[in-house]
PDB file of C-alpha atoms in Angstrom:
ATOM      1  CA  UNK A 150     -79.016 -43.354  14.327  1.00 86.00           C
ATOM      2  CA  UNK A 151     -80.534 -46.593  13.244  1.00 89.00           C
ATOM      3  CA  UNK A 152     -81.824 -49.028  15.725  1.00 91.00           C
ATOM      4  CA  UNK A 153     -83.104 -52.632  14.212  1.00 90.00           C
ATOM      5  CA  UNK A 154     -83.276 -55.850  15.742  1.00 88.00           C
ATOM      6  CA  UNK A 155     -83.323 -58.698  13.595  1.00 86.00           C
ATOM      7  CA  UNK A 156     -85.188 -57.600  10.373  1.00 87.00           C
ATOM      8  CA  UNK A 157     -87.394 -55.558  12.881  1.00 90.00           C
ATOM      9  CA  UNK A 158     -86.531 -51.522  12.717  1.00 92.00           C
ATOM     10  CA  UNK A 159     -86.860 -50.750  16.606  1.00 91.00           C
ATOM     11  CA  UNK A 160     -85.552 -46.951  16.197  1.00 93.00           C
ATOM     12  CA  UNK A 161     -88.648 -45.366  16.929  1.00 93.00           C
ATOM     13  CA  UNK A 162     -89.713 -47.402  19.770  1.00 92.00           C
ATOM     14  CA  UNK A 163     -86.440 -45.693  21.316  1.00 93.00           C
ATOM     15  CA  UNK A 164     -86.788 -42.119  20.034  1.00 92.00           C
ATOM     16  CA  UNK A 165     -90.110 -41.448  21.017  1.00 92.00           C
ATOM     17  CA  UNK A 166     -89.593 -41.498  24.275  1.00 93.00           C
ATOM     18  CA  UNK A 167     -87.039 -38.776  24.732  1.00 92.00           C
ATOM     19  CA  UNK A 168     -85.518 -39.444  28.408  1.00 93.00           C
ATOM     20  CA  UNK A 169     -85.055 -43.249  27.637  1.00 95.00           C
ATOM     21  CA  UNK A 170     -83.406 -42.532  24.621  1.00 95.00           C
ATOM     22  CA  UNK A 171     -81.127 -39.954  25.901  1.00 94.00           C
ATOM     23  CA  UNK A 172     -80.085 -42.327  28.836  1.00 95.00           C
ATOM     24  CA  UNK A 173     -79.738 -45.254  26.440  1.00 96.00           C
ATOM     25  CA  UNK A 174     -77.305 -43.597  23.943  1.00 96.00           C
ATOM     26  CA  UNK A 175     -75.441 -41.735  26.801  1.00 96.00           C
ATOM     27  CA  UNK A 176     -74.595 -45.298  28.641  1.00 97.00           C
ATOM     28  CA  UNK A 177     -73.796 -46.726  25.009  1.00 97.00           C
ATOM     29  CA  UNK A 178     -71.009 -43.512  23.947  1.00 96.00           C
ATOM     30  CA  UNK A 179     -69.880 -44.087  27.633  1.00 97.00           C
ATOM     31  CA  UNK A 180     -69.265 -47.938  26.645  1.00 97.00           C
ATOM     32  CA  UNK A 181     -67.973 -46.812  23.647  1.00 96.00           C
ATOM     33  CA  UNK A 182     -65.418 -44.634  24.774  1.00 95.00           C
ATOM     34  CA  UNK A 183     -64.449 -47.214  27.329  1.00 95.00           C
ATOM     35  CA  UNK A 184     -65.663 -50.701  27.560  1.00 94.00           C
ATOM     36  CA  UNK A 185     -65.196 -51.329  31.285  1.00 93.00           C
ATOM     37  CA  UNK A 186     -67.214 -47.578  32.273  1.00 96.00           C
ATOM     38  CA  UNK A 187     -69.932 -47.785  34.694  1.00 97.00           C
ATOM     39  CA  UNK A 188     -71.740 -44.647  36.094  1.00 97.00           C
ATOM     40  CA  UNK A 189     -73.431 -44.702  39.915  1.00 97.00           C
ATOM     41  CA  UNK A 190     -77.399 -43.625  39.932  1.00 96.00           C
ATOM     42  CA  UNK A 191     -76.313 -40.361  41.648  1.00 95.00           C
ATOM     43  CA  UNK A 192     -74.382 -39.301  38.912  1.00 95.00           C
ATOM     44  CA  UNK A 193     -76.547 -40.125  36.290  1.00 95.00           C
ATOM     45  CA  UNK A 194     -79.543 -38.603  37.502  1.00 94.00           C
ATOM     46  CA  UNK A 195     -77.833 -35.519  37.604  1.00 92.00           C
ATOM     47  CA  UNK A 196     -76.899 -35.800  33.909  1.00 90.00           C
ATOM     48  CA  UNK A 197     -80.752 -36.341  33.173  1.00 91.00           C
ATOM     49  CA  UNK A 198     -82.106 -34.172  35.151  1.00 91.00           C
ATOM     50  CA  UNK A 199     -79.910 -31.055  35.855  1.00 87.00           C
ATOM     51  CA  UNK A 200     -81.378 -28.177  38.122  1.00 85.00           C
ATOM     52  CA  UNK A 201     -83.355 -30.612  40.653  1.00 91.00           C
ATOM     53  CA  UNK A 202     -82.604 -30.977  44.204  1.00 94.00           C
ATOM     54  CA  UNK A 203     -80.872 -34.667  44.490  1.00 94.00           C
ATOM     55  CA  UNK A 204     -83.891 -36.634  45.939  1.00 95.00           C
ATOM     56  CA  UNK A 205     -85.921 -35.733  43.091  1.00 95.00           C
ATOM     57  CA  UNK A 206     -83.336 -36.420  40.391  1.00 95.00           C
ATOM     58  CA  UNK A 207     -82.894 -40.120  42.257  1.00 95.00           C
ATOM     59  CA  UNK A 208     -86.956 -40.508  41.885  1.00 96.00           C
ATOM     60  CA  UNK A 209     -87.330 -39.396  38.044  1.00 95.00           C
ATOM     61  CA  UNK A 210     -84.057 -41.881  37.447  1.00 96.00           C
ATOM     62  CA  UNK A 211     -86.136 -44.714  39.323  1.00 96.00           C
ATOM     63  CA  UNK A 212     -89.716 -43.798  37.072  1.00 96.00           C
ATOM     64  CA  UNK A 213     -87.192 -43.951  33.871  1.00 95.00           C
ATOM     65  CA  UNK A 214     -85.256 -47.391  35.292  1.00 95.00           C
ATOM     66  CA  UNK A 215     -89.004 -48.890  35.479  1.00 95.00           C
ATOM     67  CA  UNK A 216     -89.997 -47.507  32.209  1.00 95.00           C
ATOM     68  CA  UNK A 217     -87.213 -49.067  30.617  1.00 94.00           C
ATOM     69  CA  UNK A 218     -88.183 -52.257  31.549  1.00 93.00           C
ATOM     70  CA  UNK A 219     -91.322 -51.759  29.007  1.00 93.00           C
ATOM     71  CA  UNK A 220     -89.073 -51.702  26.330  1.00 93.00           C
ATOM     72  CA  UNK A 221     -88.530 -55.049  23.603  1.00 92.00           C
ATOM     73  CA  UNK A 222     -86.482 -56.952  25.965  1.00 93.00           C
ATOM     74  CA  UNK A 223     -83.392 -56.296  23.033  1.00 92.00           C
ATOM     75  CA  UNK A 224     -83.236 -53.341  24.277  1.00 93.00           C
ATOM     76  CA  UNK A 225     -83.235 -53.295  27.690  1.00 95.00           C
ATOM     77  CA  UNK A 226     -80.805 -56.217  28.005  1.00 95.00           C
ATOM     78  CA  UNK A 227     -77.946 -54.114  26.856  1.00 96.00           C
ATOM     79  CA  UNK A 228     -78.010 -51.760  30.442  1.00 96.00           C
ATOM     80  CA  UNK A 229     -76.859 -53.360  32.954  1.00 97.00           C
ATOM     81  CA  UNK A 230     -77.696 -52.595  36.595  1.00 95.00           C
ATOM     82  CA  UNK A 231     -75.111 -53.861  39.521  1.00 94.00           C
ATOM     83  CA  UNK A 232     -76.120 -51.753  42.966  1.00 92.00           C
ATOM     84  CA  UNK A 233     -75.680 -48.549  42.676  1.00 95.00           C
ATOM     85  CA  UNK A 234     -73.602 -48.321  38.862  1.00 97.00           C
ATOM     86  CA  UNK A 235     -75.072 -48.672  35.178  1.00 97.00           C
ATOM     87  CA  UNK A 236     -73.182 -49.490  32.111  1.00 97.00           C
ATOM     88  CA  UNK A 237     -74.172 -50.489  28.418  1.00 97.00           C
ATOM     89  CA  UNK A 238     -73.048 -54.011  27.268  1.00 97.00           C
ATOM     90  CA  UNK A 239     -71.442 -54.354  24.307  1.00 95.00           C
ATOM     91  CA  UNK A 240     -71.553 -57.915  24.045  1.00 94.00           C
ATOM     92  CA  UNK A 241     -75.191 -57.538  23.780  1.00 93.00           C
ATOM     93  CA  UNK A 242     -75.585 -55.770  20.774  1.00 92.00           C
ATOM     94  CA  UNK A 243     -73.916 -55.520  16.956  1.00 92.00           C
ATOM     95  CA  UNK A 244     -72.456 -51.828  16.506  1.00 92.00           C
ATOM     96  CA  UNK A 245     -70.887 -50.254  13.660  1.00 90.00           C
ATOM     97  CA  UNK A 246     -68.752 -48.505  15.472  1.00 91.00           C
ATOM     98  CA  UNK A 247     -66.957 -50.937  17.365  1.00 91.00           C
ATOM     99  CA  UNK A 248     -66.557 -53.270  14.464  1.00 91.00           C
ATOM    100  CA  UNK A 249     -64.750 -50.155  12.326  1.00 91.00           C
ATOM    101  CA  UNK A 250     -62.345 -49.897  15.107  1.00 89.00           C
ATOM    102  CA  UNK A 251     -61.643 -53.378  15.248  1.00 89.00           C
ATOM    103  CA  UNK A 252     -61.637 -53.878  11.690  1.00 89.00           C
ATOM    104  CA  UNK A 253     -59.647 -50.947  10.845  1.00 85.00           C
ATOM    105  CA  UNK A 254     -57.011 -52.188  13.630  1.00 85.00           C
ATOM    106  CA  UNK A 255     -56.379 -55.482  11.943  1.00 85.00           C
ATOM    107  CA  UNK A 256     -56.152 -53.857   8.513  1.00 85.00           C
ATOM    108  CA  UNK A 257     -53.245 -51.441   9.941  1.00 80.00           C
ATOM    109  CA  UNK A 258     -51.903 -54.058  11.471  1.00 79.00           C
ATOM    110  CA  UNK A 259     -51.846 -55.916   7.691  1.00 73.00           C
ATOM    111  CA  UNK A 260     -49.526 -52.940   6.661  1.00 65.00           C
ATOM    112  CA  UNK A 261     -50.635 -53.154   3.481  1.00 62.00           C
ATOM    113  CA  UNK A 262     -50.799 -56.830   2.461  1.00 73.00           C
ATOM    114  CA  UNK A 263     -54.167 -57.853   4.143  1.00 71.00           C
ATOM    115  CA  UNK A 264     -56.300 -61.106   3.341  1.00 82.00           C
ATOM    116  CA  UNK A 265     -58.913 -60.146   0.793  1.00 87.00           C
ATOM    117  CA  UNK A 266     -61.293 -61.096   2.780  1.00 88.00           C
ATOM    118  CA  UNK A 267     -60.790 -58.718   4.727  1.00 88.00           C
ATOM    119  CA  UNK A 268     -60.215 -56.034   2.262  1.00 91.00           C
ATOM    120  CA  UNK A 269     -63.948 -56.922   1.191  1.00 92.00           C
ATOM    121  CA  UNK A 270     -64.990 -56.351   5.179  1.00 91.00           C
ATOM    122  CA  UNK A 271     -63.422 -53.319   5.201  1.00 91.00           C
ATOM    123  CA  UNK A 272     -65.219 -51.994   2.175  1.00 93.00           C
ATOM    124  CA  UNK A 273     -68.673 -53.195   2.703  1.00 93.00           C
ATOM    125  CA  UNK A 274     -68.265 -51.623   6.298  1.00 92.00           C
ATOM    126  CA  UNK A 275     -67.465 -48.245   4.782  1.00 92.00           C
ATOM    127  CA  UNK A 276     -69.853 -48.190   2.127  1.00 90.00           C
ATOM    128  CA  UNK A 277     -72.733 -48.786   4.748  1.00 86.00           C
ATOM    129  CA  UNK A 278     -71.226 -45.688   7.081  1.00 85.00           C
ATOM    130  CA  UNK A 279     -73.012 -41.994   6.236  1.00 80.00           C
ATOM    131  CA  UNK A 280     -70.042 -39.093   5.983  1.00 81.00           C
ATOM    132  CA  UNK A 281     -72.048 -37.680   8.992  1.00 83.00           C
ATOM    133  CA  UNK A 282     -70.547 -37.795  12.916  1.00 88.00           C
ATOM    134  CA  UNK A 283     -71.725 -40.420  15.550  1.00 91.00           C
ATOM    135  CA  UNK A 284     -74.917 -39.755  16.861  1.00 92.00           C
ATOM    136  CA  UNK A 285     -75.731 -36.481  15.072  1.00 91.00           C
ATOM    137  CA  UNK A 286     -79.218 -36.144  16.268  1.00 91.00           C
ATOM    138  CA  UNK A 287     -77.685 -36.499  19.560  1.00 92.00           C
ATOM    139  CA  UNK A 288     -78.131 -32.437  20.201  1.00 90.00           C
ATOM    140  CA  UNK A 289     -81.802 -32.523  19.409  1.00 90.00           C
ATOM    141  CA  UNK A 290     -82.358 -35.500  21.457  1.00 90.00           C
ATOM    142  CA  UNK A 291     -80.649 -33.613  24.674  1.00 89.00           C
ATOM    143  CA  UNK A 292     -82.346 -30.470  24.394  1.00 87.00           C
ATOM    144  CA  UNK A 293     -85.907 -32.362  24.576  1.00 86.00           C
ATOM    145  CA  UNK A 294     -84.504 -33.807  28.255  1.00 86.00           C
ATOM    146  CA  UNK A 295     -82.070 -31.143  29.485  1.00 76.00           C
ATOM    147  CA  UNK A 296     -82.467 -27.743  27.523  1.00 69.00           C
ATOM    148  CA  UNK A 297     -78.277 -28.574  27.129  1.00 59.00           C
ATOM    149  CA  UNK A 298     -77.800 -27.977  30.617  1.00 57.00           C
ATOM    150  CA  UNK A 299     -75.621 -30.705  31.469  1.00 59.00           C
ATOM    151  CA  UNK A 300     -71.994 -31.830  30.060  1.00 70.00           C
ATOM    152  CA  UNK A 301     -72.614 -35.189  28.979  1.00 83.00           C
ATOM    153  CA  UNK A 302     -72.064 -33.894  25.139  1.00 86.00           C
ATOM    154  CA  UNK A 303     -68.704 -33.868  26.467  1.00 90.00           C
ATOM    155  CA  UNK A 304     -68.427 -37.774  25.936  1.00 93.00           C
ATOM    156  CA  UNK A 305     -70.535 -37.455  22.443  1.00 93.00           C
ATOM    157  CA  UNK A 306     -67.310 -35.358  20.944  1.00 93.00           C
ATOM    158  CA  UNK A 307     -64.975 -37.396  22.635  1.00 94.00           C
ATOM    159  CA  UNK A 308     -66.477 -40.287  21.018  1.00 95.00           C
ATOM    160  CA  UNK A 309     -66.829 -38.407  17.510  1.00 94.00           C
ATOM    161  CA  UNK A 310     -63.630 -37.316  17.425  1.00 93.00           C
ATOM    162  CA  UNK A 311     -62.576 -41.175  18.140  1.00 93.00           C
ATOM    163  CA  UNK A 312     -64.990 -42.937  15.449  1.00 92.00           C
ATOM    164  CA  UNK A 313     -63.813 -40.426  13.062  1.00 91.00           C
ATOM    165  CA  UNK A 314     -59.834 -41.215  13.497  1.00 91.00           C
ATOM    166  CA  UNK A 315     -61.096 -44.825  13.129  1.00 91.00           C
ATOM    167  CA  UNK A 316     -62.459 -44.098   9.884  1.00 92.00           C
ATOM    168  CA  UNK A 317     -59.709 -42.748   8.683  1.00 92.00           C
ATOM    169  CA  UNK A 318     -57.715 -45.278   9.718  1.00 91.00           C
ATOM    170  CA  UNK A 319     -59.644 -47.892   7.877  1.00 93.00           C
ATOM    171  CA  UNK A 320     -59.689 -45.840   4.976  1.00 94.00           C
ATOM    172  CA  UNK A 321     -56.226 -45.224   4.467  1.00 93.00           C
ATOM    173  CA  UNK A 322     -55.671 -48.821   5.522  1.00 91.00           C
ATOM    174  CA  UNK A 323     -57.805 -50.089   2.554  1.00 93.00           C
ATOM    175  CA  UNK A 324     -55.920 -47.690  -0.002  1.00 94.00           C
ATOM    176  CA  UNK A 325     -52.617 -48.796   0.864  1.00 92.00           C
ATOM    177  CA  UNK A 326     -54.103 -52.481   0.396  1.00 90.00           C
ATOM    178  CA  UNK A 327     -54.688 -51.390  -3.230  1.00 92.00           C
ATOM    179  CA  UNK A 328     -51.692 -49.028  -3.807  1.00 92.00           C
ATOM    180  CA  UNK A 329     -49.685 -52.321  -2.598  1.00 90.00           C
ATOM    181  CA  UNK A 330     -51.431 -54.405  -5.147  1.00 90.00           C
ATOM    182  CA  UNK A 331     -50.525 -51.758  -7.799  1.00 93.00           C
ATOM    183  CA  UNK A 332     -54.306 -50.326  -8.351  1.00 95.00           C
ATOM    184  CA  UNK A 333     -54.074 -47.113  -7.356  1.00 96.00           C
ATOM    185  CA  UNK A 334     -57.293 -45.939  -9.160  1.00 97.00           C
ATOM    186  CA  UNK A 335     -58.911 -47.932  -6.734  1.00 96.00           C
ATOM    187  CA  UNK A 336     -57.112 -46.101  -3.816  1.00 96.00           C
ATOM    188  CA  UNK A 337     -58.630 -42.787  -4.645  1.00 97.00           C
ATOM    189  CA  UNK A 338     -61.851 -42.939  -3.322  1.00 96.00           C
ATOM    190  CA  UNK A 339     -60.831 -43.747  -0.179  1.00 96.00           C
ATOM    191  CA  UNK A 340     -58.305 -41.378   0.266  1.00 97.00           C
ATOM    192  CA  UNK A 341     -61.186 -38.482  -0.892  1.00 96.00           C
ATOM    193  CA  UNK A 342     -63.278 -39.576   1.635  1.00 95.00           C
ATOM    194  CA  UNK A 343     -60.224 -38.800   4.146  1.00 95.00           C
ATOM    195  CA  UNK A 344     -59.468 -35.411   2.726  1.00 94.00           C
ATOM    196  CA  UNK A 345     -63.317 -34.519   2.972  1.00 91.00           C
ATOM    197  CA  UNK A 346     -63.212 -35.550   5.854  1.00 88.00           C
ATOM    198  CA  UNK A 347     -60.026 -35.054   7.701  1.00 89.00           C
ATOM    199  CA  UNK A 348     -58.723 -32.508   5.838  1.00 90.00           C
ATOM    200  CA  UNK A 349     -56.058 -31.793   8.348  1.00 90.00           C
ATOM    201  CA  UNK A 350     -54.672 -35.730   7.721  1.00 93.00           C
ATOM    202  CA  UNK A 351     -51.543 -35.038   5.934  1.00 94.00           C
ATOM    203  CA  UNK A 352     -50.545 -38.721   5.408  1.00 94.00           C
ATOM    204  CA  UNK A 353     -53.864 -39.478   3.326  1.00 95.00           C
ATOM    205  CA  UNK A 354     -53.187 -36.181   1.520  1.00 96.00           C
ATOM    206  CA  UNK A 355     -49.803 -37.329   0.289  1.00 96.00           C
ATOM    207  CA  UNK A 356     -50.830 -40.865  -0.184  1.00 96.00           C
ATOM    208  CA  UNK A 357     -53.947 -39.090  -2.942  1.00 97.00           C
ATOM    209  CA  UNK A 358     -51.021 -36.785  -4.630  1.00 97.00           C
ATOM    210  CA  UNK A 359     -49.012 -39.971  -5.530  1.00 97.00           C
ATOM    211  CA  UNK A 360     -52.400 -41.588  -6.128  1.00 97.00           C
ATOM    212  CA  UNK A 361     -53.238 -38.915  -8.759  1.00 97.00           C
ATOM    213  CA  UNK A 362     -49.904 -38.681 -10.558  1.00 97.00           C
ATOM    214  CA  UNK A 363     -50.231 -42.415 -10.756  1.00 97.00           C
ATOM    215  CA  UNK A 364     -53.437 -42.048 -12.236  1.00 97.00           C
ATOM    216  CA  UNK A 365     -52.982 -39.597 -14.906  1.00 97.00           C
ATOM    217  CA  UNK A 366     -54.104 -36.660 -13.409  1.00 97.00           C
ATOM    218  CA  UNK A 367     -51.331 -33.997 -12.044  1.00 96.00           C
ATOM    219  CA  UNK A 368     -54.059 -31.577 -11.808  1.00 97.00           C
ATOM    220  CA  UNK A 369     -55.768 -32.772  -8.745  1.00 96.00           C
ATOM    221  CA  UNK A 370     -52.474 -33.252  -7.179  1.00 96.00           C
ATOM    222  CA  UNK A 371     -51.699 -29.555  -7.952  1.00 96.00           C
ATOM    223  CA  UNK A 372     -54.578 -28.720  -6.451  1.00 95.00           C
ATOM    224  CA  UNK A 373     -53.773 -31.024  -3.428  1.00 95.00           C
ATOM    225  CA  UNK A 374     -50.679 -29.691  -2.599  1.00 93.00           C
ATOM    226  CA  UNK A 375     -51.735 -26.164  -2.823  1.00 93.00           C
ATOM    227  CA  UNK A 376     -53.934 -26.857   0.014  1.00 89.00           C
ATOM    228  CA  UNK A 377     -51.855 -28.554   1.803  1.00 86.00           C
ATOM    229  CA  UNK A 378     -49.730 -25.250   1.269  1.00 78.00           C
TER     230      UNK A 378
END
């Protein structure tokens, strides 16, 4: 999780305070997972703070609400307050993520004959994303607030298991771009980054067999198919 604004790196201005950040990144994978979600004050306070007795859960969210606004004002313009409901917005902020899953969209949509231009988004976008999951500090961060006594991890793996479709998606996307130009040695990486990844994707498995055999190298595709069984 990196958090800069401008050239500025505002990460740790987030992280050290461990109920902020935990209610910041929770409203962002909710906005992830669906643009339009909101949450009422009730319900998150009883994601923060699990175990208390409602009226004190509804005065610790109120202390954190204020202590947001202390916060560069970057930051605390992406949650939005409307009455009683919060939700993160997107519009206000740049995220990896969401620009995967829109990229990799168009790319798919391209079926293989993209604009290079895009081609070169794609690949700049993936070269700048770590093999890790989305948010993997996440776990550490909610154990500081809530000792993992709550379920909004729930919408951390929902979103995980989404950014990491999207990923493949883009990845496959960009090999086919390459296999339909005729360069399949520049396929291959892509489609290894699937199979480490997704090993389970069968479609980027068979796409990296042909790859190999293209390539010169029927070993790895032996050893491909084996696992694919």
């Amino acid at each position: 999780f990196k958090l800069q604004v401008g050239v500025t790196d505002q990460t740790k201005v987030l992280t050290q305070k461990p109920v902020l950040v935990v209610l910041w990144l929770y409203l962002l994978a909710r906005a992830v997972r669906n643009v339009r979600d909101s949450i009422s004050r009730s319900a998150l306070a009883d994601e923060l703070f699990p175990g208390l007795d409602p009226e004190r859960q509804r005065a610790r969210l109120r202390d954190r609400l204020s202590d947001l606004q202390n916060l560069p004002a970057s930051l605390v313009q992406c949650i939005v307050i409307e009455g009683d409901r919060l939700r993160f917005d997107l519009t206000k902020c740049d995220l990896d993520v969401i620009r995967l899953r829109d990229l990799g969209a168009k790319l798919k949509d391209s079926s293989g004959q993209a604009d290079p231009t895009l081609i070169d988004r794609g690949e700049a976008l993936v070269a700048g994303l770590a093999e890790g999951e989305f948010l993997p500090e996440w776990e550490a961060f909610e154990a500081k607030v809530k000792g993992g006594r709550s379920g909004s991890t729930e919408v951390i793996e929902q979103v995980r298991v989404e950014v990491a479709r999207s990923l493949a998606d883009l990845l496959i996307s960009l090999s086919d771009a390459y296999i339909a130009r005729r360069q399949p040695e520049r396929a291959i990486p892509f489609l290894e980054r699937v199979r480490r990844s997704r090993p389970d994707n069968e479609g980027a498995a068979r796409r990296l067999i042909a790859a190999y055999l293209e390539t010169g190298q029927p070993t790895r595709a032996v050893a491909v198919k084996v696992e694919l069984g």
